[in-house]
Short mmCIF file of C-alpha atoms and ligand atoms in Angstrom, two decimals:
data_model
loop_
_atom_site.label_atom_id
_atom_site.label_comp_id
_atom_site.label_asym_id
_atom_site.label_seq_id
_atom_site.Cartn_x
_atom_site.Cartn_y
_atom_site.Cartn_z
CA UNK A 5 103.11 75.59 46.01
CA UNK A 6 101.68 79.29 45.90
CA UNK A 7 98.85 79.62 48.34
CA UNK A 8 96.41 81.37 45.99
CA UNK A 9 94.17 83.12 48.95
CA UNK A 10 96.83 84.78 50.52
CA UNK A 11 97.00 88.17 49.91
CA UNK A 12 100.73 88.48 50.22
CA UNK A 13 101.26 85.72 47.83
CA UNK A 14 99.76 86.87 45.04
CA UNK A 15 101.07 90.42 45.54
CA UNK A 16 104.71 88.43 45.34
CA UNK A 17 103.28 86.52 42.09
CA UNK A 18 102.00 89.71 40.47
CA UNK A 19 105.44 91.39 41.28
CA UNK A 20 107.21 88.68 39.69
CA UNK A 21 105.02 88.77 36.52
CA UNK A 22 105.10 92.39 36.48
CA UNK A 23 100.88 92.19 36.92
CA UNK A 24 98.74 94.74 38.01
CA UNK A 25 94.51 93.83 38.81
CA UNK A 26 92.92 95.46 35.62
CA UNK A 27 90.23 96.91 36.99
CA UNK A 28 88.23 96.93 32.98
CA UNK A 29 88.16 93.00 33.29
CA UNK A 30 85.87 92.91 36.94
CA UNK A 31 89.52 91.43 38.53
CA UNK A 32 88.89 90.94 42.06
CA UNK A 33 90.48 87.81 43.31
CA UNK A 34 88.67 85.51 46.13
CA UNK A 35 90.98 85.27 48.81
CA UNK A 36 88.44 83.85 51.35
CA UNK A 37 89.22 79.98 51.55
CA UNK A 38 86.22 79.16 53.64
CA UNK A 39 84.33 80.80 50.56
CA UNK A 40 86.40 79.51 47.85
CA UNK A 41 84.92 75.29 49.14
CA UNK A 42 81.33 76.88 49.69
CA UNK A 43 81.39 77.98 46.12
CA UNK A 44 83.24 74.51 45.07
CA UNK A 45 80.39 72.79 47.40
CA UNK A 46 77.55 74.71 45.97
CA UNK A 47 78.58 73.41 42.45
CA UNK A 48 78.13 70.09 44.00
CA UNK A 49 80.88 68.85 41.30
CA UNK A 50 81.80 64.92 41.74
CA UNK A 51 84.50 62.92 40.07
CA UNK A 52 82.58 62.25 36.73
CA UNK A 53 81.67 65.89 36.37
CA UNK A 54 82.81 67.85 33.56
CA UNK A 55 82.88 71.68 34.66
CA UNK A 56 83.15 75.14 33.08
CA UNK A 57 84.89 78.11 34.77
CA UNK A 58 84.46 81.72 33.23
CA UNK A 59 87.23 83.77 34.40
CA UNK A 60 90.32 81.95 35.61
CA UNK A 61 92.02 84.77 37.77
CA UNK A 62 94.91 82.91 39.23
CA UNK A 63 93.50 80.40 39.20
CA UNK A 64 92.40 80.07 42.76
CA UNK A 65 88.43 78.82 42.14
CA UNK A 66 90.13 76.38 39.12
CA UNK A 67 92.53 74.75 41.52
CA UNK A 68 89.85 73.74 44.27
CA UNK A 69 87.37 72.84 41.18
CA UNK A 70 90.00 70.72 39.86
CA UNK A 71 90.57 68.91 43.07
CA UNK A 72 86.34 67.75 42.68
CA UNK A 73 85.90 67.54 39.05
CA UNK A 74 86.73 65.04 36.27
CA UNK A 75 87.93 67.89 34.14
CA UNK A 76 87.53 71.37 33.80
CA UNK A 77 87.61 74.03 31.04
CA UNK A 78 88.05 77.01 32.22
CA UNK A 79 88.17 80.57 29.77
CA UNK A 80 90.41 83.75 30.62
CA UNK A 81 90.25 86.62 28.83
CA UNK A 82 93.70 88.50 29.99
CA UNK A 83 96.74 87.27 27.99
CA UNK A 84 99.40 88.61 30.76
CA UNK A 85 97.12 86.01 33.30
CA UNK A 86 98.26 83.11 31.36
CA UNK A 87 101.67 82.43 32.35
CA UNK A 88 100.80 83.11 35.85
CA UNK A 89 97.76 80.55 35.26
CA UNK A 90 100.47 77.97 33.49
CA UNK A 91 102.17 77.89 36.53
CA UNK A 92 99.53 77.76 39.48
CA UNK A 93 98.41 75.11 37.48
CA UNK A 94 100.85 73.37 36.36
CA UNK A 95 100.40 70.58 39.01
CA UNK A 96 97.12 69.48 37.67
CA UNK A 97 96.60 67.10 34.45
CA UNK A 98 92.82 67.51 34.17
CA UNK A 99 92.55 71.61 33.27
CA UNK A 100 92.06 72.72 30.25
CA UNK A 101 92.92 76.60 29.51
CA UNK A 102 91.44 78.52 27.16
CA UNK A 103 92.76 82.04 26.35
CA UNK A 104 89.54 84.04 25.08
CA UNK A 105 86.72 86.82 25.43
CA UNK A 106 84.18 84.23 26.72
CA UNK A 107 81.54 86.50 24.72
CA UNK A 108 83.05 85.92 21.56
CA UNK A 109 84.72 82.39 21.31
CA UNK A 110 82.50 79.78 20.08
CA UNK A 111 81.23 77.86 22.97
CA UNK A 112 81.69 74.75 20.44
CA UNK A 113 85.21 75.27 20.48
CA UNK A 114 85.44 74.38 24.17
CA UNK A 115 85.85 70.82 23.65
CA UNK A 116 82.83 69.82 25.14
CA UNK A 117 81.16 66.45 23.51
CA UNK A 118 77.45 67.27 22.28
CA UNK A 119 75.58 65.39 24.72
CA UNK A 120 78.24 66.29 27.73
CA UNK A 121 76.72 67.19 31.09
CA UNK A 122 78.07 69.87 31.82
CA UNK A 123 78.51 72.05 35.24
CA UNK A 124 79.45 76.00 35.41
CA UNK A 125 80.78 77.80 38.61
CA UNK A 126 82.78 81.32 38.47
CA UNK A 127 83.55 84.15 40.32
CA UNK A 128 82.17 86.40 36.93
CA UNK A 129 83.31 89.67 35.90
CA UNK A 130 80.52 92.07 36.90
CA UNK A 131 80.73 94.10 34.02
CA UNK A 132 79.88 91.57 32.18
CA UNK A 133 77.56 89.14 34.28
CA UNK A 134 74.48 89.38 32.55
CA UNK A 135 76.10 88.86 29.52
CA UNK A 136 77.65 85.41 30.11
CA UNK A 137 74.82 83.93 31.94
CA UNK A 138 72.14 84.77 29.28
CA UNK A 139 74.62 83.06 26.79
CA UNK A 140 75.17 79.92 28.75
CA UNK A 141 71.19 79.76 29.15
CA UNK A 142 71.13 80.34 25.65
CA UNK A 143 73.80 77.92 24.45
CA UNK A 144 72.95 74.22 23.18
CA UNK A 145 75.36 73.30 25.23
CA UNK A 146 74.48 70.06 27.85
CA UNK A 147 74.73 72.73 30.81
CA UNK A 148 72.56 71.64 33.89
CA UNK A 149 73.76 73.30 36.78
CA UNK A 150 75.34 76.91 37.22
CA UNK A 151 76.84 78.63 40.15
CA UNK A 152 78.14 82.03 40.20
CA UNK A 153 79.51 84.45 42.79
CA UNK A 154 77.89 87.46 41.17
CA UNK A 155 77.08 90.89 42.41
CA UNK A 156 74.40 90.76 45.64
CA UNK A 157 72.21 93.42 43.07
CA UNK A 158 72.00 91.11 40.49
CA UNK A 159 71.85 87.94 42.68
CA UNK A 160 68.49 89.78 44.50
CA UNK A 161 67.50 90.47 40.49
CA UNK A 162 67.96 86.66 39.34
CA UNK A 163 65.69 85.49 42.41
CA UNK A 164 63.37 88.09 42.34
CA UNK A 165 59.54 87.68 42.59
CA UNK A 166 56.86 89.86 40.50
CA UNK A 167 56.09 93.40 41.89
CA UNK A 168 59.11 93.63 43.53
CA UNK A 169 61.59 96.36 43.18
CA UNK A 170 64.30 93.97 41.83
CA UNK A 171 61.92 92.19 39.44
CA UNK A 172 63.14 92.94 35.83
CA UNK A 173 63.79 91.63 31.98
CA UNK A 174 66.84 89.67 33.87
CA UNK A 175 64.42 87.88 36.20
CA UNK A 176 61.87 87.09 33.55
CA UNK A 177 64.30 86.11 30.74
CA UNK A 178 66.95 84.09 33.32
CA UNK A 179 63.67 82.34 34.73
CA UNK A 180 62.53 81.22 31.23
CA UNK A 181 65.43 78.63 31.27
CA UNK A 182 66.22 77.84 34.64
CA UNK A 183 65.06 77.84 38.44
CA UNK A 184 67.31 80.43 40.21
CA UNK A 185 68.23 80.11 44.24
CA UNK A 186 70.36 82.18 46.37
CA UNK A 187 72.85 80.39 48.62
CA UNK A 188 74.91 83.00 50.66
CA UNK A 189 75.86 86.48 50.83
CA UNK A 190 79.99 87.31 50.17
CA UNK A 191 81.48 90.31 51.74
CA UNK A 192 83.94 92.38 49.85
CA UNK A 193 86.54 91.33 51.92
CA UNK A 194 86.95 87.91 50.79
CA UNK A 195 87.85 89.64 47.57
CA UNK A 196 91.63 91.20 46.32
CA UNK A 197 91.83 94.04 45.72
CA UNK A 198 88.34 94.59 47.57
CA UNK A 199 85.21 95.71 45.42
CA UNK A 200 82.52 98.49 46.25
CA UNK A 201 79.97 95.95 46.46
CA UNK A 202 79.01 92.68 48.27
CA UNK A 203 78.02 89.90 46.19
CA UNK A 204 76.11 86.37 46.66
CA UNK A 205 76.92 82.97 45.16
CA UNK A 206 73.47 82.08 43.55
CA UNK A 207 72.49 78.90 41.54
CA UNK A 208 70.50 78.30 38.46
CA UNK A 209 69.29 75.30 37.27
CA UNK A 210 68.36 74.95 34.24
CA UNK A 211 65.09 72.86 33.01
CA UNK A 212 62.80 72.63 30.29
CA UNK A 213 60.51 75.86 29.66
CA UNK A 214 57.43 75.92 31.36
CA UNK A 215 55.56 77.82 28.99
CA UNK A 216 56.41 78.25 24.99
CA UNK A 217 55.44 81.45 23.52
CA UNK A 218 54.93 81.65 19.78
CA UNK A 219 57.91 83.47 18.72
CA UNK A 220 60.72 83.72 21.56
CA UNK A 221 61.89 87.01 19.77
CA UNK A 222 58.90 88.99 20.04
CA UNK A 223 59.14 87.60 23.76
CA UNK A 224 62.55 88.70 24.65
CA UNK A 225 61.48 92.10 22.72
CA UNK A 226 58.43 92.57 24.95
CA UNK A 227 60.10 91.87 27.97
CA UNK A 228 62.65 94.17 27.56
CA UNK A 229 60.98 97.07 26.24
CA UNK A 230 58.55 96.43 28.98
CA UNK A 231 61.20 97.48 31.72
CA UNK A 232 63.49 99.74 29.74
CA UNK A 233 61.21 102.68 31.71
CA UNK A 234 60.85 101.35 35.10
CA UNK A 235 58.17 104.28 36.02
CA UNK A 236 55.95 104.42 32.69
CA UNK A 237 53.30 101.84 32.19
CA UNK A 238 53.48 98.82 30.41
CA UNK A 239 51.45 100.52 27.62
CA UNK A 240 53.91 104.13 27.37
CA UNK A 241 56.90 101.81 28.01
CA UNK A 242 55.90 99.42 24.48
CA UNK A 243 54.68 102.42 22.77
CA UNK A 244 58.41 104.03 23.26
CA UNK A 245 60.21 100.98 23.03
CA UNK A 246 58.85 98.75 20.66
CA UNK A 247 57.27 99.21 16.92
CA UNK A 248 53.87 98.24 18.08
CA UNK A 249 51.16 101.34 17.95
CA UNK A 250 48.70 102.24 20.81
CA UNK A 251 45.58 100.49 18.95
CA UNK A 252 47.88 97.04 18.10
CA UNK A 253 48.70 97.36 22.05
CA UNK A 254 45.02 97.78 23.94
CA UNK A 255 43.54 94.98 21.45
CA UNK A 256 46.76 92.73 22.74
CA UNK A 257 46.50 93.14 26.25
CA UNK A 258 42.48 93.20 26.18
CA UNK A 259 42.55 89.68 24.93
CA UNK A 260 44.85 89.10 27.41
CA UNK A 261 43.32 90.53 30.55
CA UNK A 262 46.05 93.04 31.16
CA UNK A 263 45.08 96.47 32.19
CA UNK A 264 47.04 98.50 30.15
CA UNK A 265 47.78 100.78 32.70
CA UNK A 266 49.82 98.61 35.23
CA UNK A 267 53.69 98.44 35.30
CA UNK A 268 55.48 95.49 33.65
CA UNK A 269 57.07 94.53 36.94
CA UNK A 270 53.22 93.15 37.88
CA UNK A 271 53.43 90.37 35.06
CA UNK A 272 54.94 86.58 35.26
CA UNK A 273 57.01 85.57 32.40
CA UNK A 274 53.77 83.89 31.25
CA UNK A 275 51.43 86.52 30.75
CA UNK A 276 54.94 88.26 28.77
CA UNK A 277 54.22 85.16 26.44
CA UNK A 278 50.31 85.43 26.18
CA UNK A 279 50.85 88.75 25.28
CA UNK A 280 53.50 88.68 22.91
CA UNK A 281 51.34 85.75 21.36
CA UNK A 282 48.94 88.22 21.11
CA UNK A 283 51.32 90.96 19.02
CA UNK A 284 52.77 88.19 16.75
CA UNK A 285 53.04 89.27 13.31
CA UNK A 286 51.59 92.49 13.90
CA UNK A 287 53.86 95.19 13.20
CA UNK A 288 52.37 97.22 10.67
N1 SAM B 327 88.25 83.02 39.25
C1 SAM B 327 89.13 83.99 39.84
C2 SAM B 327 88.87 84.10 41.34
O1 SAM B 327 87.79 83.68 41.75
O2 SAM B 327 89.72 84.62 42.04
C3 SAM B 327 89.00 85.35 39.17
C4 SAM B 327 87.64 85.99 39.19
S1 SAM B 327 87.63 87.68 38.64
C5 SAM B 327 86.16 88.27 39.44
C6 SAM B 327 87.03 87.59 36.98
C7 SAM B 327 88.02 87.08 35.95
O3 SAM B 327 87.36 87.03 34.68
C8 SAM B 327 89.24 87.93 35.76
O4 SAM B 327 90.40 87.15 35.78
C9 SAM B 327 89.04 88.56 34.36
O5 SAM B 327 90.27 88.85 33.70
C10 SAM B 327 88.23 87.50 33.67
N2 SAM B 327 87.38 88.00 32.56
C11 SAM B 327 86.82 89.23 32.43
N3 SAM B 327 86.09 89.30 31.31
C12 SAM B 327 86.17 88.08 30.72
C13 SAM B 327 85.62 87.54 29.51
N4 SAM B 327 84.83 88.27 28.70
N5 SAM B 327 85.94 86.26 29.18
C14 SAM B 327 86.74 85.52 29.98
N6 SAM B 327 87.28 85.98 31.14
C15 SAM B 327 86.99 87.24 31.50
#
């Protein structure tokens, strides 16, 4: 059997099926094994678990998720990958492989039951991180537990605390679903071919909300708009970005106890949803 985390191995299986690493799909392959099982033990993935892997690669993170799981569905976007994937994976009856854009299949298409518990873990694609985990918090599916080997920016962006440099839209709109905790730091040499980055495996869990705000789109809005300029404040940065005016704004933040002249990275995710409360239904 191929030993997927040796680099000499997989350059003889991409030779034989005439492969290249496309650099436009985030393909950098883990060939750390002592990382590969703290991934697999971060998912904390048991025998009755059903799990979800975005990204299949070679199939290196499917094979030891495979060894834990009851089953596991796991998405690839790259055609040419999939007869390399039928074969490292041929051994193993309880894989499912699903050749699609992750961002554009129908995640009720994966064959997961409605009430399924489901758990995620992937090495994701940075260019399109954010992406895939705000549509797997998003997604009705039964999803509890995530773990992702993601880039150490965005890791230090998912866990980030208000008034910090790394506090942004992600942190607030990740945090609305789920509790997010960093594990441990990856260098880019447990990756093939090696990226320009480290990364860290982080976790979210996902739980109920812990604070409802009227109208979750006006929430989201707000949120973003509010960090779109990083250096203008709160009040400049909705005036530019969003369709409220100046007056709508002070009256909204007034009731709200926000000085309208402090940055958005100062506010929790809850004050975001007293104030968009605040500018529901009034665009005018
Ligand atoms: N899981 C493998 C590993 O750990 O070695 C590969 C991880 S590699 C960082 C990311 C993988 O995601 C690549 O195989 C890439 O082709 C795939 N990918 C990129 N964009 C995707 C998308 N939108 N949907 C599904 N897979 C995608």
């Amino acid at each position: 059997m191929t030993k997927l985390t040796s680099p000499s191995e997989i350059e003889k299986l991409m030779r034989r099926y005439d492969l290249r690493f496309h650099k436009r799909f985030g393909q950098n392959f883990l060939i750390d094994e002592n990382i590969l099982n703290r991934i697999a033990d971060a998912a904390e993935i048991s025998l009755s678990d059903s799990v979800l892997e975005i990204g299949s690669g070679i199939g290196t993170l499917t094979q030891a998720l495979a060894l834990r799981a009851k089953k596991v569905t796991t998405v690839e976007i790259d055609t040419r990958l999939i007869p390399v994937l039928n074969e490292t994976l041929s051994e193993y009856n309880n894989i499912r492989l699903v050749n699609s854009d992750f961002l554009r299949c129908d995640l009720s298409d994966l064959g997961f039951s409605q009430d399924e518990s489901i758990k995620v873990a992937a090495n994701l694609p940075y260019y399109v991180t954010t992406p895939i985990i705000m549509t797997l918090l998003e997604s009705d599916l039964s999803i509890k537990r995530m773990t992702f080997l993601v880039q150490k920016e965005v890791g230090e962006r998912l866990a980030a605390k208000p008034g910090t440099k790394a506090y942004g839209s992600l942190t607030v709109a990740a945090r609305y679903y789920a509790d997010c905790e960093k594990c441990f730091d990856v260098p880019a040499s447990a990756f093939m071919p090696k990226p320009r980055v480290d990364s860290s495996v982080i976790v979210l869990t996902r739980r109920p909300a812990t604070y409802e705000p009227a109208d979750k789109k006006v929430f989201f809005t707000i949120v973003k708009a509010a960090f779109l300029n990083r250096r203008k404040t709160l009040i400049n940065s909705l005036m530019g970005n969003t369709a409220y005016d100046r007056e709508t704004l002070i009256a909204a933040m007034t009731a709200v106890g926000i000085d309208p002249g402090v940055r958005g990275e100062r506010l929790t995710g809850e004050t975001f949803a007293e104030l968009a409360d605040q500018l529901t239904g009034k665009i005018k």
